[in-house]
């Protein structure tokens, strides 16, 4: 599957494979937040757009466009991909993307803020774009959660995107079903519950082996509760390719 990026400015788009690191996760004791594999994989699930210049943004609480003020550390980066501006009012800060994405037929692009990113005073707004046909560029928007000042550093991610099928929910039939109807899964669930209670109890009593293990790693290792191997394609890390220039067509670029 090809995911194409068409730059709309002279500068190369500020896009990179999404980072798995988050400062707040680094700051947890022993960085324990990374033990949550679903959290860590979600961080890497796509591509990030970052700002080329540090900036300070202020909102006075008004609804006008001019009620949001943007001060760039480097004014020369204005209008470059990832640069900030005010465009909509109502406490919204806008980042210019300056590129057009193209997906195969039937694929949209989900655009949001850095996954599991936390920023005091401002929150990212998410959108879904039909990038298989749309000739329209887009912006990434954040909304202040209260009047005040926020800071974005140069190289900080301001957007995160990944493709999703447009007919995803047309293909899904949600259904409630008692877990007793799936005896094998119920057995594995019960095995896990017993194991979890035993492990938690051993941690509380200072069991040396449990203390060294720190947490149960069954899901992380892709193992079933009874110790059997789970799916062969279980992932503990994503390898998201970077955007690279297209190879010249035969007979071109000589």
Short mmCIF file of C-alpha atoms in Angstrom, two decimals:
data_model
loop_
_atom_site.label_atom_id
_atom_site.label_comp_id
_atom_site.label_asym_id
_atom_site.label_seq_id
_atom_site.Cartn_x
_atom_site.Cartn_y
_atom_site.Cartn_z
CA UNK A 1 0.00 0.00 0.00
CA UNK A 2 1.35 3.41 -0.97
CA UNK A 3 0.88 6.45 1.25
CA UNK A 4 1.90 9.49 -0.75
CA UNK A 5 2.84 12.91 0.57
CA UNK A 6 2.81 15.86 -1.84
CA UNK A 7 4.73 18.85 -0.42
CA UNK A 8 2.97 22.18 -0.98
CA UNK A 9 5.87 24.38 0.13
CA UNK A 10 9.52 24.78 -0.81
CA UNK A 11 10.59 23.29 2.52
CA UNK A 12 10.43 19.55 3.03
CA UNK A 13 7.51 18.46 5.23
CA UNK A 14 8.48 18.03 8.87
CA UNK A 15 7.28 14.41 9.10
CA UNK A 16 8.86 11.46 10.90
CA UNK A 17 7.86 8.01 12.07
CA UNK A 18 6.07 8.46 15.39
CA UNK A 19 8.27 8.32 18.47
CA UNK A 20 7.51 5.76 21.15
CA UNK A 21 8.79 8.07 23.90
CA UNK A 22 6.67 10.36 26.06
CA UNK A 23 8.12 12.61 28.73
CA UNK A 24 5.41 11.80 31.27
CA UNK A 25 6.08 8.09 30.72
CA UNK A 26 9.82 8.67 31.21
CA UNK A 27 9.00 10.44 34.46
CA UNK A 28 7.06 7.53 36.00
CA UNK A 29 9.08 5.55 38.59
CA UNK A 30 11.46 3.23 36.70
CA UNK A 31 9.58 4.40 33.55
CA UNK A 32 6.97 1.78 34.42
CA UNK A 33 4.41 3.29 32.01
CA UNK A 34 6.27 1.60 29.13
CA UNK A 35 5.36 -1.78 30.63
CA UNK A 36 1.87 -1.18 29.22
CA UNK A 37 2.41 -2.56 25.73
CA UNK A 38 -0.87 -1.24 24.24
CA UNK A 39 0.15 2.26 25.36
CA UNK A 40 3.69 1.97 23.98
CA UNK A 41 2.56 0.56 20.61
CA UNK A 42 -0.12 3.25 20.22
CA UNK A 43 2.58 5.92 20.61
CA UNK A 44 4.31 4.55 17.48
CA UNK A 45 1.14 3.99 15.45
CA UNK A 46 1.76 6.25 12.45
CA UNK A 47 3.65 9.42 11.63
CA UNK A 48 4.18 12.70 13.45
CA UNK A 49 4.46 16.23 12.14
CA UNK A 50 6.65 18.50 14.22
CA UNK A 51 7.14 22.24 14.46
CA UNK A 52 10.37 23.70 13.01
CA UNK A 53 10.50 26.53 15.54
CA UNK A 54 9.78 26.90 19.21
CA UNK A 55 6.80 29.10 19.93
CA UNK A 56 4.70 30.61 22.66
CA UNK A 57 0.93 30.92 22.22
CA UNK A 58 -1.41 32.92 24.44
CA UNK A 59 -5.21 33.07 24.63
CA UNK A 60 -7.09 35.79 26.47
CA UNK A 61 -10.38 33.87 26.52
CA UNK A 62 -12.06 35.73 23.63
CA UNK A 63 -13.66 34.31 20.50
CA UNK A 64 -11.89 36.50 17.91
CA UNK A 65 -8.99 35.27 15.79
CA UNK A 66 -6.77 37.97 17.29
CA UNK A 67 -7.54 36.75 20.81
CA UNK A 68 -4.91 34.06 20.24
CA UNK A 69 -1.37 35.39 19.96
CA UNK A 70 1.51 33.39 18.49
CA UNK A 71 5.15 34.34 19.06
CA UNK A 72 7.66 32.29 17.05
CA UNK A 73 11.21 31.90 18.31
CA UNK A 74 12.29 32.11 14.67
CA UNK A 75 9.93 34.32 12.63
CA UNK A 76 11.60 33.10 9.41
CA UNK A 77 9.81 29.76 9.84
CA UNK A 78 6.41 31.39 9.41
CA UNK A 79 4.36 29.53 6.78
CA UNK A 80 6.77 26.60 6.78
CA UNK A 81 5.34 23.10 7.33
CA UNK A 82 4.52 22.72 11.01
CA UNK A 83 4.44 26.45 11.73
CA UNK A 84 1.73 27.90 13.97
CA UNK A 85 -0.84 30.59 13.23
CA UNK A 86 -4.25 31.82 14.30
CA UNK A 87 -7.05 31.15 11.85
CA UNK A 88 -10.38 30.24 13.45
CA UNK A 89 -10.84 32.08 16.75
CA UNK A 90 -12.57 30.59 19.80
CA UNK A 91 -9.26 29.74 21.43
CA UNK A 92 -7.99 27.59 18.54
CA UNK A 93 -4.31 27.40 17.64
CA UNK A 94 -3.60 26.18 14.10
CA UNK A 95 -0.56 24.44 12.66
CA UNK A 96 0.06 24.60 8.92
CA UNK A 97 0.68 21.16 7.41
CA UNK A 98 1.71 22.34 3.92
CA UNK A 99 1.37 18.93 2.32
CA UNK A 100 -1.31 16.81 0.70
CA UNK A 101 -1.71 13.13 1.57
CA UNK A 102 -2.87 10.54 -0.94
CA UNK A 103 -4.16 7.10 0.04
CA UNK A 104 -5.45 4.23 -2.13
CA UNK A 105 -9.19 4.15 -2.92
CA UNK A 106 -11.32 3.53 0.15
CA UNK A 107 -8.73 4.74 2.66
CA UNK A 108 -9.05 7.83 4.87
CA UNK A 109 -6.43 9.44 7.09
CA UNK A 110 -6.98 9.92 10.82
CA UNK A 111 -5.28 13.11 12.03
CA UNK A 112 -4.91 13.88 15.73
CA UNK A 113 -2.40 15.09 18.29
CA UNK A 114 0.54 13.04 19.57
CA UNK A 115 -0.95 9.77 20.86
CA UNK A 116 -0.88 9.65 24.67
CA UNK A 117 0.67 13.10 24.66
CA UNK A 118 -0.32 15.36 27.53
CA UNK A 119 -0.08 19.15 27.36
CA UNK A 120 -1.33 21.45 30.08
CA UNK A 121 -3.75 24.16 28.99
CA UNK A 122 -4.39 23.00 25.43
CA UNK A 123 -5.79 19.87 23.75
CA UNK A 124 -5.51 18.52 20.18
CA UNK A 125 -8.57 18.27 17.94
CA UNK A 126 -8.92 15.12 15.81
CA UNK A 127 -10.20 14.77 12.25
CA UNK A 128 -10.73 12.11 9.58
CA UNK A 129 -9.98 13.11 5.96
CA UNK A 130 -10.91 11.31 2.74
CA UNK A 131 -7.40 11.46 1.36
CA UNK A 132 -8.03 9.09 -1.56
CA UNK A 133 -9.70 11.88 -3.55
CA UNK A 134 -9.56 15.20 -1.68
CA UNK A 135 -7.44 17.91 -3.37
CA UNK A 136 -7.74 20.11 -0.27
CA UNK A 137 -4.90 20.70 2.15
CA UNK A 138 -5.60 20.53 5.87
CA UNK A 139 -4.40 21.99 9.14
CA UNK A 140 -3.87 20.56 12.60
CA UNK A 141 -5.78 22.42 15.30
CA UNK A 142 -5.47 22.61 19.07
CA UNK A 143 -7.92 24.30 21.43
CA UNK A 144 -6.96 26.06 24.62
CA UNK A 145 -8.71 24.54 27.62
CA UNK A 146 -8.48 27.81 29.53
CA UNK A 147 -7.08 31.31 29.00
CA UNK A 148 -3.34 31.40 29.45
CA UNK A 149 -0.03 30.58 27.80
CA UNK A 150 1.37 27.39 26.29
CA UNK A 151 4.76 26.51 24.93
CA UNK A 152 5.80 24.28 22.01
CA UNK A 153 9.50 23.55 21.56
CA UNK A 154 11.26 23.21 18.20
CA UNK A 155 11.00 19.60 17.04
CA UNK A 156 7.97 18.89 19.23
CA UNK A 157 5.25 16.79 17.62
CA UNK A 158 2.06 18.75 16.89
CA UNK A 159 0.18 16.19 14.77
CA UNK A 160 -0.06 12.42 14.36
CA UNK A 161 -1.67 10.61 11.43
CA UNK A 162 -2.30 7.12 10.06
CA UNK A 163 -4.57 5.58 7.38
CA UNK A 164 -7.91 3.92 8.23
CA UNK A 165 -10.39 2.17 5.97
CA UNK A 166 -13.43 4.29 5.13
CA UNK A 167 -15.73 1.28 5.23
CA UNK A 168 -14.36 0.08 8.57
CA UNK A 169 -17.65 0.42 10.42
CA UNK A 170 -19.65 -0.92 7.49
CA UNK A 171 -17.70 -4.16 7.92
CA UNK A 172 -18.24 -4.48 11.67
CA UNK A 173 -21.28 -6.04 13.33
CA UNK A 174 -21.15 -5.31 17.07
CA UNK A 175 -22.62 -8.11 19.19
CA UNK A 176 -22.95 -8.84 22.90
CA UNK A 177 -22.35 -12.50 23.73
CA UNK A 178 -21.82 -14.26 27.11
CA UNK A 179 -18.22 -15.32 27.54
CA UNK A 180 -19.52 -18.76 28.57
CA UNK A 181 -20.29 -19.30 24.89
CA UNK A 182 -16.51 -19.40 24.29
CA UNK A 183 -15.24 -22.00 26.82
CA UNK A 184 -11.61 -21.85 25.68
CA UNK A 185 -11.40 -18.08 26.13
CA UNK A 186 -13.20 -18.31 29.46
CA UNK A 187 -10.70 -20.91 30.65
CA UNK A 188 -7.75 -18.72 29.66
CA UNK A 189 -9.37 -15.69 31.33
CA UNK A 190 -9.83 -17.63 34.57
CA UNK A 191 -6.23 -18.84 34.40
CA UNK A 192 -5.08 -15.26 34.07
CA UNK A 193 -7.25 -14.06 36.97
CA UNK A 194 -5.86 -16.75 39.28
CA UNK A 195 -2.32 -16.00 38.16
CA UNK A 196 -2.80 -12.25 38.66
CA UNK A 197 -4.18 -12.69 42.18
CA UNK A 198 -1.31 -15.03 43.07
CA UNK A 199 1.30 -12.63 41.69
CA UNK A 200 -0.24 -9.62 43.47
CA UNK A 201 -0.30 -11.58 46.72
CA UNK A 202 3.34 -12.60 46.37
CA UNK A 203 4.34 -8.99 45.70
CA UNK A 204 2.59 -7.86 48.91
CA UNK A 205 4.37 -10.50 50.99
CA UNK A 206 7.78 -9.58 49.58
CA UNK A 207 8.30 -12.73 47.50
CA UNK A 208 11.77 -12.44 45.97
CA UNK A 209 10.88 -13.93 42.57
CA UNK A 210 7.82 -11.71 42.19
CA UNK A 211 9.82 -8.63 43.21
CA UNK A 212 12.48 -9.40 40.59
CA UNK A 213 9.87 -9.96 37.88
CA UNK A 214 8.13 -6.64 38.82
CA UNK A 215 5.09 -7.27 36.64
CA UNK A 216 3.49 -10.12 34.74
CA UNK A 217 4.71 -10.12 31.16
CA UNK A 218 2.35 -12.59 29.52
CA UNK A 219 0.66 -10.15 27.15
CA UNK A 220 3.92 -8.30 26.55
CA UNK A 221 5.58 -11.55 25.46
CA UNK A 222 2.59 -12.67 23.42
CA UNK A 223 1.86 -15.66 25.65
CA UNK A 224 -1.46 -17.16 26.67
CA UNK A 225 -2.17 -17.38 30.44
CA UNK A 226 -1.34 -21.11 30.37
CA UNK A 227 2.09 -20.34 28.91
CA UNK A 228 1.37 -21.34 25.32
CA UNK A 229 2.51 -19.06 22.50
CA UNK A 230 0.03 -16.56 21.15
CA UNK A 231 -0.14 -15.32 17.53
CA UNK A 232 3.03 -15.39 15.45
CA UNK A 233 2.54 -11.76 14.39
CA UNK A 234 2.41 -10.39 17.97
CA UNK A 235 4.33 -7.09 18.10
CA UNK A 236 6.13 -5.33 20.92
CA UNK A 237 7.38 -2.56 18.65
CA UNK A 238 6.27 -1.04 15.36
CA UNK A 239 8.68 -0.36 12.51
CA UNK A 240 7.11 2.57 10.73
CA UNK A 241 8.93 3.54 7.53
CA UNK A 242 10.05 7.11 7.02
CA UNK A 243 8.82 9.12 4.04
CA UNK A 244 11.45 9.14 1.28
CA UNK A 245 11.60 10.74 -2.17
CA UNK A 246 10.16 8.57 -4.93
CA UNK A 247 12.66 6.79 -7.12
CA UNK A 248 13.09 8.41 -10.57
CA UNK A 249 11.13 6.75 -13.34
CA UNK A 250 13.16 5.05 -16.09
CA UNK A 251 14.41 7.66 -18.53
CA UNK A 252 13.75 10.51 -16.10
CA UNK A 253 16.02 12.57 -13.90
CA UNK A 254 19.14 12.18 -16.07
#
